[in-house]
Coordinates of C-alpha atoms in Angstrom, one line a residue:
Chain A
M55 CA -15.2 -73.9 -53.3
L56 CA -13.3 -77.1 -52.4
K57 CA -10.3 -74.9 -51.4
L58 CA -12.6 -72.9 -49.1
L59 CA -14.1 -76.0 -47.6
R60 CA -10.6 -77.4 -46.9
I61 CA -9.8 -74.3 -44.9
E62 CA -13.1 -74.6 -43.0
W63 CA -12.1 -78.2 -42.3
L64 CA -8.8 -77.0 -40.9
K65 CA -10.8 -74.7 -38.5
V66 CA -12.9 -77.6 -37.1
K67 CA -11.0 -80.8 -37.4
N68 CA -9.1 -80.2 -34.1
Y69 CA -12.1 -78.6 -32.3
R70 CA -13.5 -80.9 -29.7
A71 CA -16.7 -79.1 -29.2
F72 CA -17.4 -79.5 -33.0
W73 CA -17.1 -83.2 -32.8
I74 CA -19.2 -83.5 -29.6
L75 CA -22.0 -81.4 -31.1
L76 CA -21.8 -83.1 -34.4
A77 CA -21.9 -86.6 -32.8
M78 CA -24.9 -85.5 -30.7
S79 CA -26.7 -84.1 -33.7
I80 CA -26.2 -87.3 -35.6
L81 CA -26.7 -89.9 -32.9
C82 CA -29.8 -88.2 -31.5
I83 CA -31.7 -89.0 -34.7
P84 CA -31.7 -92.8 -34.4
G85 CA -31.6 -92.4 -30.5
L86 CA -34.8 -90.3 -30.3
N87 CA -36.6 -92.5 -32.8
Y88 CA -35.7 -95.6 -30.9
L89 CA -36.9 -93.9 -27.7
L90 CA -40.3 -93.1 -29.2
F91 CA -40.6 -96.5 -30.8
D92 CA -39.8 -98.1 -27.5
L93 CA -42.3 -95.8 -25.7
M94 CA -45.1 -96.7 -28.1
D95 CA -44.2 -100.4 -28.0
N96 CA -44.5 -100.5 -24.2
S97 CA -47.4 -98.2 -23.8
F98 CA -50.0 -100.6 -25.0
P99 CA -50.9 -104.1 -24.0
K100 CA -49.2 -106.7 -26.2
G101 CA -50.8 -106.8 -29.7
K102 CA -53.2 -104.0 -29.0
G103 CA -51.0 -101.1 -30.0
K104 CA -51.3 -101.7 -33.7
A105 CA -55.0 -101.6 -33.6
I106 CA -54.9 -98.2 -31.8
V107 CA -52.0 -96.3 -33.4
G108 CA -51.3 -98.3 -36.6
S109 CA -47.7 -99.0 -37.5
P110 CA -46.0 -95.7 -37.8
F111 CA -42.5 -97.2 -37.7
A112 CA -43.3 -99.7 -40.5
F113 CA -43.2 -98.9 -44.3
P114 CA -44.7 -96.9 -45.8
D115 CA -45.4 -94.7 -42.8
A116 CA -41.8 -95.0 -41.5
W117 CA -40.5 -92.3 -43.8
Q118 CA -43.0 -89.8 -42.4
T119 CA -42.7 -90.9 -38.8
I120 CA -38.9 -90.9 -38.7
S121 CA -38.7 -87.6 -40.5
F122 CA -41.2 -86.0 -38.2
N123 CA -39.5 -87.3 -35.0
S124 CA -36.1 -86.2 -36.2
T125 CA -37.2 -82.6 -36.6
L126 CA -37.4 -82.6 -32.8
T127 CA -33.6 -82.7 -32.6
F128 CA -33.1 -79.5 -34.6
I129 CA -31.8 -77.6 -31.6
L130 CA -28.6 -79.6 -31.6
P131 CA -27.4 -78.8 -35.1
A132 CA -28.6 -75.2 -34.5
I133 CA -26.3 -75.0 -31.4
L134 CA -23.4 -76.4 -33.6
I135 CA -24.1 -73.8 -36.3
I136 CA -24.4 -70.9 -33.8
T137 CA -21.2 -72.0 -32.0
L138 CA -19.1 -72.2 -35.2
T139 CA -20.5 -68.9 -36.5
T140 CA -20.2 -66.9 -33.3
N141 CA -16.7 -68.2 -32.7
E142 CA -15.6 -66.2 -35.7
F143 CA -17.0 -63.0 -34.2
T144 CA -15.7 -63.8 -30.7
Y145 CA -12.2 -64.4 -31.9
K146 CA -12.5 -61.7 -34.7
T147 CA -11.3 -64.3 -37.1
H148 CA -14.0 -63.2 -39.6
R149 CA -11.9 -60.0 -39.9
Q150 CA -8.6 -61.9 -40.1
N151 CA -9.9 -64.2 -42.8
V152 CA -10.8 -61.2 -44.9
I153 CA -7.5 -59.4 -44.1
D154 CA -5.5 -62.6 -45.1
G155 CA -7.2 -62.7 -48.5
W156 CA -10.7 -64.0 -48.5
S157 CA -13.4 -61.9 -50.1
R158 CA -16.4 -61.3 -47.9
Q159 CA -18.5 -63.2 -50.4
Q160 CA -16.2 -66.2 -50.0
F161 CA -16.5 -66.1 -46.2
I162 CA -20.3 -66.1 -46.3
G163 CA -20.5 -68.4 -49.3
V164 CA -18.6 -71.3 -47.6
K165 CA -20.6 -70.9 -44.5
L166 CA -23.8 -71.3 -46.5
V167 CA -22.4 -74.4 -48.2
E168 CA -21.6 -75.8 -44.8
L169 CA -25.2 -75.5 -43.8
V170 CA -26.3 -77.4 -46.9
L171 CA -23.7 -80.1 -46.2
L172 CA -24.8 -80.4 -42.5
S173 CA -28.4 -80.7 -43.6
L174 CA -27.5 -83.3 -46.2
L175 CA -25.6 -85.3 -43.6
S176 CA -28.6 -85.2 -41.2
T177 CA -31.0 -86.1 -44.0
F178 CA -28.8 -89.1 -45.0
V179 CA -28.9 -90.3 -41.3
V180 CA -32.7 -89.9 -41.3
F181 CA -32.8 -91.9 -44.5
L182 CA -30.7 -94.7 -43.0
T183 CA -32.7 -94.6 -39.7
A184 CA -36.0 -94.9 -41.6
L185 CA -34.6 -97.8 -43.7
A186 CA -33.4 -99.5 -40.5
F187 CA -36.8 -99.1 -38.7
G188 CA -38.8 -100.0 -41.8
C189 CA -36.7 -103.0 -42.9
V190 CA -35.1 -104.4 -39.8
G191 CA -37.6 -103.4 -37.1
N192 CA -40.6 -104.4 -39.1
K193 CA -41.2 -107.1 -41.7
V194 CA -41.7 -105.8 -45.2
A195 CA -44.5 -107.8 -46.8
P196 CA -43.6 -109.7 -50.0
G197 CA -44.1 -107.5 -53.1
Q198 CA -44.6 -104.3 -51.0
S199 CA -42.6 -101.3 -52.3
I200 CA -40.8 -99.4 -49.6
W201 CA -40.4 -96.2 -51.6
P202 CA -43.8 -94.5 -51.6
D203 CA -43.6 -91.5 -49.3
V204 CA -39.8 -91.4 -49.3
R205 CA -40.4 -87.8 -50.2
F206 CA -40.8 -87.0 -46.5
V207 CA -37.0 -87.4 -46.2
F208 CA -36.6 -84.6 -48.8
F209 CA -39.1 -82.5 -46.8
F210 CA -36.9 -83.2 -43.7
F211 CA -34.0 -81.7 -45.7
V212 CA -35.9 -78.6 -46.6
Q213 CA -37.0 -78.2 -43.0
M214 CA -33.6 -78.8 -41.6
L215 CA -32.0 -76.3 -44.0
S216 CA -34.6 -73.8 -43.1
Y217 CA -34.0 -74.1 -39.4
S218 CA -30.2 -74.1 -39.9
M219 CA -30.5 -70.9 -41.9
I220 CA -32.6 -69.3 -39.1
A221 CA -29.9 -70.3 -36.6
F222 CA -27.2 -68.9 -38.9
L223 CA -29.1 -65.7 -39.4
L224 CA -29.5 -65.2 -35.7
A225 CA -25.8 -66.0 -35.1
M226 CA -24.8 -63.4 -37.7
L227 CA -27.1 -60.8 -36.2
V228 CA -26.5 -61.4 -32.5
K229 CA -22.8 -62.5 -32.7
R230 CA -22.9 -64.0 -29.2
A231 CA -23.4 -67.7 -28.8
G232 CA -25.5 -67.7 -25.6
L233 CA -27.7 -64.9 -26.9
A234 CA -28.2 -66.5 -30.3
I235 CA -29.1 -69.9 -28.9
G236 CA -31.6 -68.1 -26.5
A237 CA -33.0 -66.1 -29.4
F238 CA -33.4 -69.3 -31.5
L239 CA -35.3 -71.1 -28.7
I240 CA -37.5 -68.2 -28.1
Y241 CA -38.2 -67.8 -31.8
M242 CA -39.2 -71.4 -32.1
L243 CA -41.5 -71.2 -29.2
A244 CA -42.8 -67.7 -30.0
E245 CA -43.8 -68.6 -33.5
N246 CA -45.6 -71.7 -32.4
I247 CA -47.6 -69.8 -29.8
L248 CA -48.3 -67.0 -32.3
V249 CA -49.5 -69.5 -34.9
G250 CA -51.7 -71.2 -32.3
V251 CA -53.3 -68.0 -31.1
L252 CA -53.8 -66.4 -34.5
R253 CA -55.2 -69.6 -36.1
N254 CA -57.5 -70.7 -33.2
V255 CA -58.6 -67.4 -31.8
Y256 CA -58.5 -65.1 -34.8
K257 CA -59.1 -67.8 -37.5
L258 CA -56.2 -66.4 -39.6
N259 CA -55.0 -69.0 -42.1
G260 CA -52.1 -66.8 -43.3
V261 CA -50.1 -67.9 -40.3
D262 CA -49.5 -71.2 -42.1
Y263 CA -46.9 -69.3 -44.2
L264 CA -44.7 -68.0 -41.4
P265 CA -41.1 -69.1 -41.7
E266 CA -41.1 -72.0 -39.2
E267 CA -44.8 -73.0 -39.7
V268 CA -44.6 -73.4 -43.4
T269 CA -41.7 -75.9 -43.2
D270 CA -43.4 -77.7 -40.2
R271 CA -46.4 -78.2 -42.5
L272 CA -44.3 -80.2 -44.9
I273 CA -44.3 -83.1 -42.5
P274 CA -47.7 -83.5 -40.7
Q275 CA -47.6 -85.4 -37.4
P276 CA -47.9 -89.1 -38.2
Y277 CA -49.5 -90.5 -35.0
L278 CA -53.1 -91.5 -34.7
R279 CA -53.7 -90.3 -38.2
K280 CA -56.8 -92.5 -38.6
V281 CA -58.4 -90.7 -35.6
L282 CA -57.1 -87.2 -36.0
Q283 CA -57.0 -86.7 -39.8
S284 CA -59.8 -86.9 -42.3
A285 CA -59.4 -87.8 -46.0
D286 CA -60.1 -84.1 -46.7
D287 CA -57.2 -83.1 -44.5
V288 CA -54.9 -85.3 -46.6
T289 CA -56.2 -84.0 -49.9
R290 CA -55.9 -80.4 -48.7
W291 CA -52.3 -81.0 -47.6
E292 CA -51.4 -82.6 -51.0
H293 CA -53.0 -79.6 -52.7
H294 CA -51.0 -77.1 -50.6
L295 CA -47.7 -79.0 -50.7
P296 CA -46.2 -77.1 -53.8
I297 CA -47.2 -73.8 -52.1
Y298 CA -45.4 -74.8 -48.8
L299 CA -42.3 -75.9 -50.8
G300 CA -42.3 -72.7 -52.9
I301 CA -42.7 -70.4 -49.9
A302 CA -40.0 -72.4 -48.0
A303 CA -37.7 -71.9 -51.0
L304 CA -38.5 -68.2 -51.0
Y305 CA -37.6 -67.9 -47.3
L306 CA -34.3 -69.7 -48.0
I307 CA -33.5 -67.2 -50.7
I308 CA -34.4 -64.3 -48.4
Y309 CA -32.1 -65.7 -45.7
C310 CA -29.2 -66.1 -48.1
V311 CA -29.6 -62.7 -49.6
F312 CA -30.0 -61.0 -46.3
T313 CA -27.0 -62.6 -44.5
S314 CA -24.8 -62.1 -47.6
R315 CA -25.8 -58.5 -48.0
R316 CA -25.3 -57.8 -44.3
F317 CA -21.9 -59.3 -44.2
T318 CA -20.6 -57.8 -47.4
T319 CA -21.8 -54.3 -46.7
S320 CA -21.2 -53.7 -43.0
D321 CA -18.0 -53.0 -41.0
L322 CA -16.4 -56.2 -39.7
Chain B
M192 CA -11.6 -40.0 -42.0
H193 CA -11.8 -36.7 -44.0
Q194 CA -9.8 -35.8 -47.0
V195 CA -6.9 -38.2 -46.3
S196 CA -4.8 -38.8 -49.4
F197 CA -1.3 -40.0 -49.9
E198 CA 0.8 -42.5 -51.7
V199 CA 3.2 -45.0 -50.2
P200 CA 6.3 -45.3 -52.3
Q201 CA 7.6 -48.8 -53.1
G202 CA 10.3 -49.9 -50.8
S203 CA 9.6 -47.3 -48.2
V204 CA 8.9 -47.7 -44.5
F205 CA 5.9 -45.5 -44.1
G206 CA 4.9 -44.4 -40.7
V207 CA 1.2 -43.5 -40.0
L208 CA 1.3 -41.4 -36.9
G209 CA -1.4 -40.0 -34.6
P210 CA -2.6 -40.1 -31.1
N211 CA -5.1 -42.7 -29.9
G212 CA -8.4 -42.2 -31.8
S213 CA -6.8 -40.3 -34.7
G214 CA -7.9 -42.8 -37.3
K215 CA -4.8 -44.9 -37.9
T216 CA -6.6 -48.3 -37.5
T217 CA -9.7 -47.0 -39.3
L218 CA -7.5 -46.0 -42.2
L219 CA -5.8 -49.4 -42.4
G220 CA -9.2 -51.1 -41.8
I221 CA -10.6 -49.4 -44.9
V222 CA -7.7 -50.4 -47.1
M223 CA -7.9 -54.0 -45.8
D224 CA -11.6 -54.1 -46.6
V225 CA -12.8 -54.8 -43.0
L226 CA -14.3 -51.3 -42.8
K227 CA -16.5 -49.7 -45.4
A228 CA -15.7 -46.1 -46.2
S229 CA -18.7 -43.8 -47.1
D230 CA -16.6 -42.3 -49.9
G231 CA -13.2 -42.3 -51.5
T232 CA -11.0 -44.8 -53.3
Y233 CA -7.7 -46.6 -52.7
S234 CA -5.5 -48.9 -54.8
W235 CA -2.9 -51.6 -54.1
F236 CA 0.0 -52.2 -56.4
G237 CA -1.5 -49.5 -58.7
E238 CA -4.6 -51.6 -59.3
P239 CA -8.2 -51.5 -57.9
P240 CA -8.1 -53.5 -54.7
S241 CA -9.2 -57.1 -54.5
E242 CA -8.7 -60.1 -52.2
K243 CA -5.8 -61.2 -54.4
H244 CA -3.9 -58.2 -53.4
R245 CA -4.5 -58.8 -49.7
Q246 CA -3.1 -62.3 -50.1
Q247 CA 0.2 -60.6 -51.1
I248 CA 0.2 -58.4 -48.1
G249 CA 1.2 -59.4 -44.5
T250 CA -1.1 -57.5 -42.2
L251 CA -1.3 -57.2 -38.4
L252 CA -4.3 -55.0 -37.7
E253 CA -5.1 -54.0 -34.1
T254 CA -5.0 -57.3 -32.2
P255 CA -3.8 -60.8 -33.1
N256 CA -6.9 -62.7 -34.3
F257 CA -6.6 -66.4 -34.1
Y258 CA -8.7 -69.5 -33.1
H259 CA -8.2 -69.9 -29.4
Y260 CA -8.8 -73.6 -29.4
L261 CA -6.1 -74.3 -32.0
S262 CA -2.3 -74.3 -31.6
G263 CA 0.0 -71.6 -33.0
E264 CA 1.0 -73.9 -35.9
Q265 CA -2.5 -75.0 -36.7
N266 CA -3.6 -71.3 -36.8
L267 CA -0.7 -70.5 -39.2
R268 CA -1.9 -73.4 -41.5
I269 CA -5.2 -71.7 -41.9
A270 CA -3.6 -68.3 -42.6
A271 CA -1.2 -69.9 -45.1
A272 CA -4.1 -71.7 -46.9
I273 CA -6.1 -68.4 -47.1
K274 CA -3.1 -66.6 -48.5
G275 CA -2.7 -69.4 -51.0
K276 CA 0.8 -70.2 -49.7
G277 CA 2.2 -73.6 -48.9
E278 CA 2.7 -74.8 -45.3
G279 CA 6.5 -75.2 -45.9
D280 CA 7.1 -71.6 -44.8
I281 CA 5.6 -72.1 -41.3
P282 CA 8.7 -73.4 -39.6
R283 CA 10.7 -70.4 -40.9
V284 CA 8.3 -67.8 -39.7
L285 CA 7.9 -69.5 -36.3
E286 CA 11.7 -69.5 -35.9
M287 CA 11.9 -65.8 -36.9
V288 CA 9.6 -64.9 -33.9
N289 CA 11.1 -67.4 -31.5
L290 CA 7.9 -69.5 -31.2
S291 CA 9.1 -72.8 -32.5
E292 CA 9.1 -74.4 -29.1
R293 CA 5.6 -73.4 -28.3
K294 CA 4.1 -74.1 -31.8
H295 CA 2.0 -77.0 -30.5
S296 CA 0.5 -75.1 -27.5
K297 CA -3.0 -73.8 -27.8
F298 CA -3.3 -70.1 -28.7
S299 CA -5.4 -69.5 -25.6
T300 CA -2.3 -70.4 -23.5
Y301 CA -0.1 -67.8 -25.1
S302 CA 1.0 -64.6 -23.3
L303 CA 0.1 -61.3 -24.9
G304 CA 3.6 -61.0 -26.3
M305 CA 3.5 -64.5 -27.8
K306 CA 0.1 -63.7 -29.4
Q307 CA 1.6 -60.6 -30.9
R308 CA 4.7 -62.6 -32.2
L309 CA 2.4 -65.2 -33.7
A310 CA 0.5 -62.4 -35.5
I311 CA 3.9 -61.1 -36.9
A312 CA 4.8 -64.6 -37.9
S313 CA 1.5 -64.9 -39.8
C314 CA 2.3 -61.6 -41.6
L315 CA 5.6 -63.0 -42.8
L316 CA 4.1 -66.1 -44.3
G317 CA 5.0 -66.4 -48.0
N318 CA 7.6 -63.6 -47.7
P319 CA 5.2 -60.8 -48.9
S320 CA 6.6 -57.7 -50.5
V321 CA 4.3 -55.4 -48.6
L322 CA 3.7 -55.5 -44.8
V323 CA 1.2 -53.6 -42.8
F324 CA 1.8 -53.4 -39.1
D325 CA -0.6 -51.6 -36.7
E326 CA 1.0 -51.1 -33.3
P327 CA 3.3 -54.1 -33.8
T328 CA 5.1 -53.8 -30.4
N329 CA 1.9 -53.8 -28.4
G330 CA 2.2 -56.2 -25.5
L331 CA 5.8 -57.0 -26.1
D332 CA 8.5 -56.8 -23.4
P333 CA 11.5 -54.5 -24.0
V334 CA 13.5 -57.3 -25.6
G335 CA 10.6 -58.1 -27.9
I336 CA 10.2 -54.5 -28.8
A337 CA 13.9 -54.2 -29.7
E338 CA 13.7 -57.5 -31.7
T339 CA 10.6 -56.3 -33.6
R340 CA 12.3 -53.0 -34.5
E341 CA 15.4 -54.9 -35.7
M342 CA 13.2 -57.2 -37.7
I343 CA 11.4 -54.2 -39.3
K344 CA 14.7 -52.6 -40.2
R345 CA 16.0 -55.9 -41.6
L346 CA 12.8 -56.3 -43.7
A347 CA 13.1 -52.7 -44.9
K348 CA 16.7 -53.5 -46.0
E349 CA 15.4 -56.4 -48.0
G350 CA 13.4 -53.9 -50.0
K351 CA 10.0 -54.6 -48.6
T352 CA 7.4 -51.8 -48.4
I353 CA 6.3 -51.5 -44.8
I354 CA 3.3 -49.4 -43.5
L355 CA 3.7 -48.9 -39.8
A356 CA 1.0 -47.3 -37.7
S357 CA 1.9 -46.3 -34.2
H358 CA 1.3 -43.7 -31.6
L359 CA 4.8 -44.4 -30.3
L360 CA 6.6 -41.6 -32.2
D361 CA 10.0 -42.7 -31.0
E362 CA 9.3 -46.1 -32.6
V363 CA 8.4 -44.6 -36.0
E364 CA 11.3 -42.1 -35.9
K365 CA 13.8 -44.9 -35.6
V366 CA 12.7 -46.9 -38.6
C367 CA 10.6 -44.8 -41.0
T368 CA 11.6 -43.2 -44.3
H369 CA 8.2 -41.6 -44.8
V370 CA 5.4 -40.4 -42.5
A371 CA 1.8 -39.3 -42.5
I372 CA 0.5 -37.5 -39.5
L373 CA -3.2 -37.9 -38.6
R374 CA -5.3 -36.1 -36.1
R375 CA -9.1 -36.7 -35.6
G376 CA -9.3 -38.4 -39.0
E377 CA -7.6 -35.6 -40.9
L378 CA -4.2 -35.7 -42.6
L379 CA -2.0 -33.0 -41.1
M380 CA 1.1 -33.8 -43.1
A381 CA 2.6 -36.5 -45.3
G382 CA 5.9 -37.1 -47.1
D383 CA 9.5 -38.0 -46.8
V384 CA 10.6 -38.0 -43.2
N385 CA 13.5 -35.6 -44.1
E386 CA 11.1 -33.3 -46.0
V387 CA 8.6 -33.2 -43.3
L388 CA 11.3 -32.3 -40.8
T389 CA 13.6 -30.3 -43.1
N390 CA 12.7 -26.8 -42.0
E391 CA 12.8 -27.9 -38.4
D392 CA 16.6 -28.1 -38.2
F393 CA 18.1 -25.7 -35.7
I394 CA 21.5 -24.8 -34.3
E395 CA 22.1 -24.9 -30.6
L396 CA 24.9 -22.4 -29.6
G397 CA 26.7 -21.7 -26.4
A398 CA 29.4 -19.2 -25.4
G399 CA 29.4 -19.5 -21.6
A400 CA 26.6 -18.2 -19.3
T401 CA 28.1 -14.7 -19.1
A402 CA 28.3 -14.1 -22.8
L403 CA 24.7 -15.4 -23.5
E404 CA 23.3 -11.8 -24.0
A405 CA 26.2 -10.8 -26.3
L406 CA 25.6 -14.0 -28.3
R407 CA 21.9 -13.3 -28.6
S408 CA 22.7 -9.8 -29.9
A409 CA 25.2 -11.1 -32.4
L410 CA 22.9 -13.8 -33.7
S411 CA 20.0 -11.4 -34.1
S412 CA 22.0 -9.5 -36.7
L413 CA 22.3 -12.7 -38.9
P414 CA 20.1 -12.7 -42.0
N415 CA 17.2 -15.1 -42.3
V416 CA 16.8 -15.7 -38.5
R417 CA 13.3 -16.7 -37.8
Q418 CA 13.5 -17.3 -34.1
L419 CA 16.0 -17.3 -31.2
K420 CA 15.1 -19.3 -28.2
V421 CA 17.2 -18.4 -25.2
Q422 CA 17.6 -21.2 -22.7
E423 CA 19.6 -21.6 -19.5
E424 CA 23.0 -22.1 -21.1
H425 CA 22.3 -22.2 -24.8
I426 CA 20.5 -20.4 -27.5
Q427 CA 18.5 -22.2 -30.2
L428 CA 18.6 -20.6 -33.6
Y429 CA 15.8 -21.3 -36.2
A430 CA 16.4 -20.0 -39.7
E431 CA 13.7 -18.6 -41.9
N432 CA 13.8 -21.2 -44.7
G433 CA 15.0 -24.0 -42.5
A434 CA 18.4 -24.0 -44.2
V435 CA 20.9 -23.3 -41.4
D436 CA 24.7 -23.3 -42.1
P437 CA 26.7 -23.9 -38.9
A438 CA 29.9 -22.8 -40.6
A439 CA 28.5 -19.4 -41.5
V440 CA 27.0 -18.9 -38.0
N441 CA 30.4 -19.8 -36.4
R442 CA 32.2 -17.4 -38.6
H443 CA 29.7 -14.6 -37.9
C444 CA 30.0 -15.0 -34.2
F445 CA 33.8 -15.1 -34.3
E446 CA 33.8 -11.9 -36.4
K447 CA 31.6 -10.3 -33.6
G448 CA 34.2 -11.3 -31.1
I449 CA 32.3 -14.2 -29.6
V450 CA 34.0 -17.6 -29.3
L451 CA 31.5 -20.4 -29.3
T452 CA 31.9 -23.1 -26.7
H453 CA 29.1 -25.2 -28.0
L454 CA 27.6 -25.5 -31.5
Q455 CA 25.4 -28.4 -32.6
L456 CA 23.1 -28.9 -35.6
R457 CA 20.0 -30.6 -34.3
K458 CA 16.9 -32.0 -35.9
K459 CA 13.6 -31.4 -34.1
S460 CA 12.4 -34.8 -32.8
L461 CA 9.3 -36.2 -34.4
E462 CA 7.7 -36.1 -31.0
T463 CA 8.3 -32.3 -30.7
K464 CA 7.1 -31.8 -34.2
F465 CA 4.0 -33.9 -33.6
M466 CA 3.1 -32.1 -30.4
E467 CA 3.5 -28.7 -32.1
L468 CA 1.3 -29.8 -35.0
T469 CA -1.4 -31.1 -32.8
D470 CA -1.2 -28.1 -30.5
D471 CA -1.6 -25.8 -33.5
Q472 CA -4.7 -27.7 -34.5
Q473 CA -6.1 -27.5 -31.0
A474 CA -5.4 -23.8 -30.9
K475 CA -7.5 -23.1 -34.0
P476 CA -10.9 -21.7 -33.1
G477 CA -13.9 -23.8 -33.6
R478 CA -12.0 -27.1 -33.6
R479 CA -13.7 -28.6 -30.6

């Protein structure tokens, strides 16, 4: 696999668009979080904000807040994934790689590993950003552990991997960058609308398990929790957490199997 | 493809012929695992096919496929890495196709001919024993075409097995030792180029315009004559089993009192043969 990754590295290391999109994907995580932090800080009269919204950027809430905010940047790594994948189809290099001596499984396998690596990199940046906000931006009380709720960073990883796989799947199906990015945006929007309508109008709880919604549910929105969430909500969320994770894992397996089968059995 | 079966002998230059849409690229796509056949089998080096075999084959299939944003040299590094070859061979192959001076230019800035030459360079990486070229002279200028032909001949002399698909019959005729002729996905004929064309030898005879009728009459009394084609100044003689003996024909004519002014043993060109074969197929009822 290291050999295959080295070849993938040769493909991107001199590709300017790759570096620009990667830098944007990474820098937007601390950037957006700072923007939201700043917005909150300046939205309330001095000293009143904490009483209203609590301290979402201080430990232990920082893990959840930073993870949640960072999910809003998913479109950038999705564009990166779609660009790199559709490039292969545009230049027909997916054919050439196979002709030159890769098996189809190797081609698809290394792409899937890349998605995991990109998700790990983003997750690491989220971890560092949360640490920075939690430790540097806010005082940690003596004796207070910063680690409770660090699990939200893992949930971010699951969510990021899931969105990355959806972007990859669309790129493999559509094969054109513009169309795939459009399809990704429409899907993100359409599922949210569908979930809203089915849950609120038709009272269908099964919509919680749709591909996007089930990973969204891993990280509940962290703001105004005291006002918007009851103790029952938190207990119910804790109870459903293993189910959300299990179904998210199932979707990931389905994405992997579907993309692999499609690439290994169809004409290139 | 339907019922296409043949073997490519080691060390041969094997031409795959056919008009546009006859299935040449489809055939090569199947054996390079970029197209999935609904049925049938193939083998490389006498073994079931795998990616390891493809690494030992230099292949140019249809169009040159490279990363547009990378230079020629960077693209060859990727190809060499996939083939499991070192990068040390890159300067040699670039030199062979006269691209050394432009190796740092982006692929997107290359002309069609340069792209084709880069694809040929990529095929030559690691000095493979088998080469597959699909329309290798596409987009090349006359000098490039001649150079490519020479290179194919040179590679053939080195003992490499070359599979060459082309609709340019003249190109195949000049370099191939074996041919397979395809039409609409069906194999019309395959084998040694001399065997395929063996019964197509004919003798062209002339004895002056005034003696043409006497010559025709004399020739018709020869045994094993399949066909006499009378042309303006010459008569073409086709023998029954393809084996024509110019000496016997000359002697026969002389004994009949006709002095030949022109006698030439000729092979039917591949193009003529090909046109006849495909015409035959078109003439068959129910083919359309």
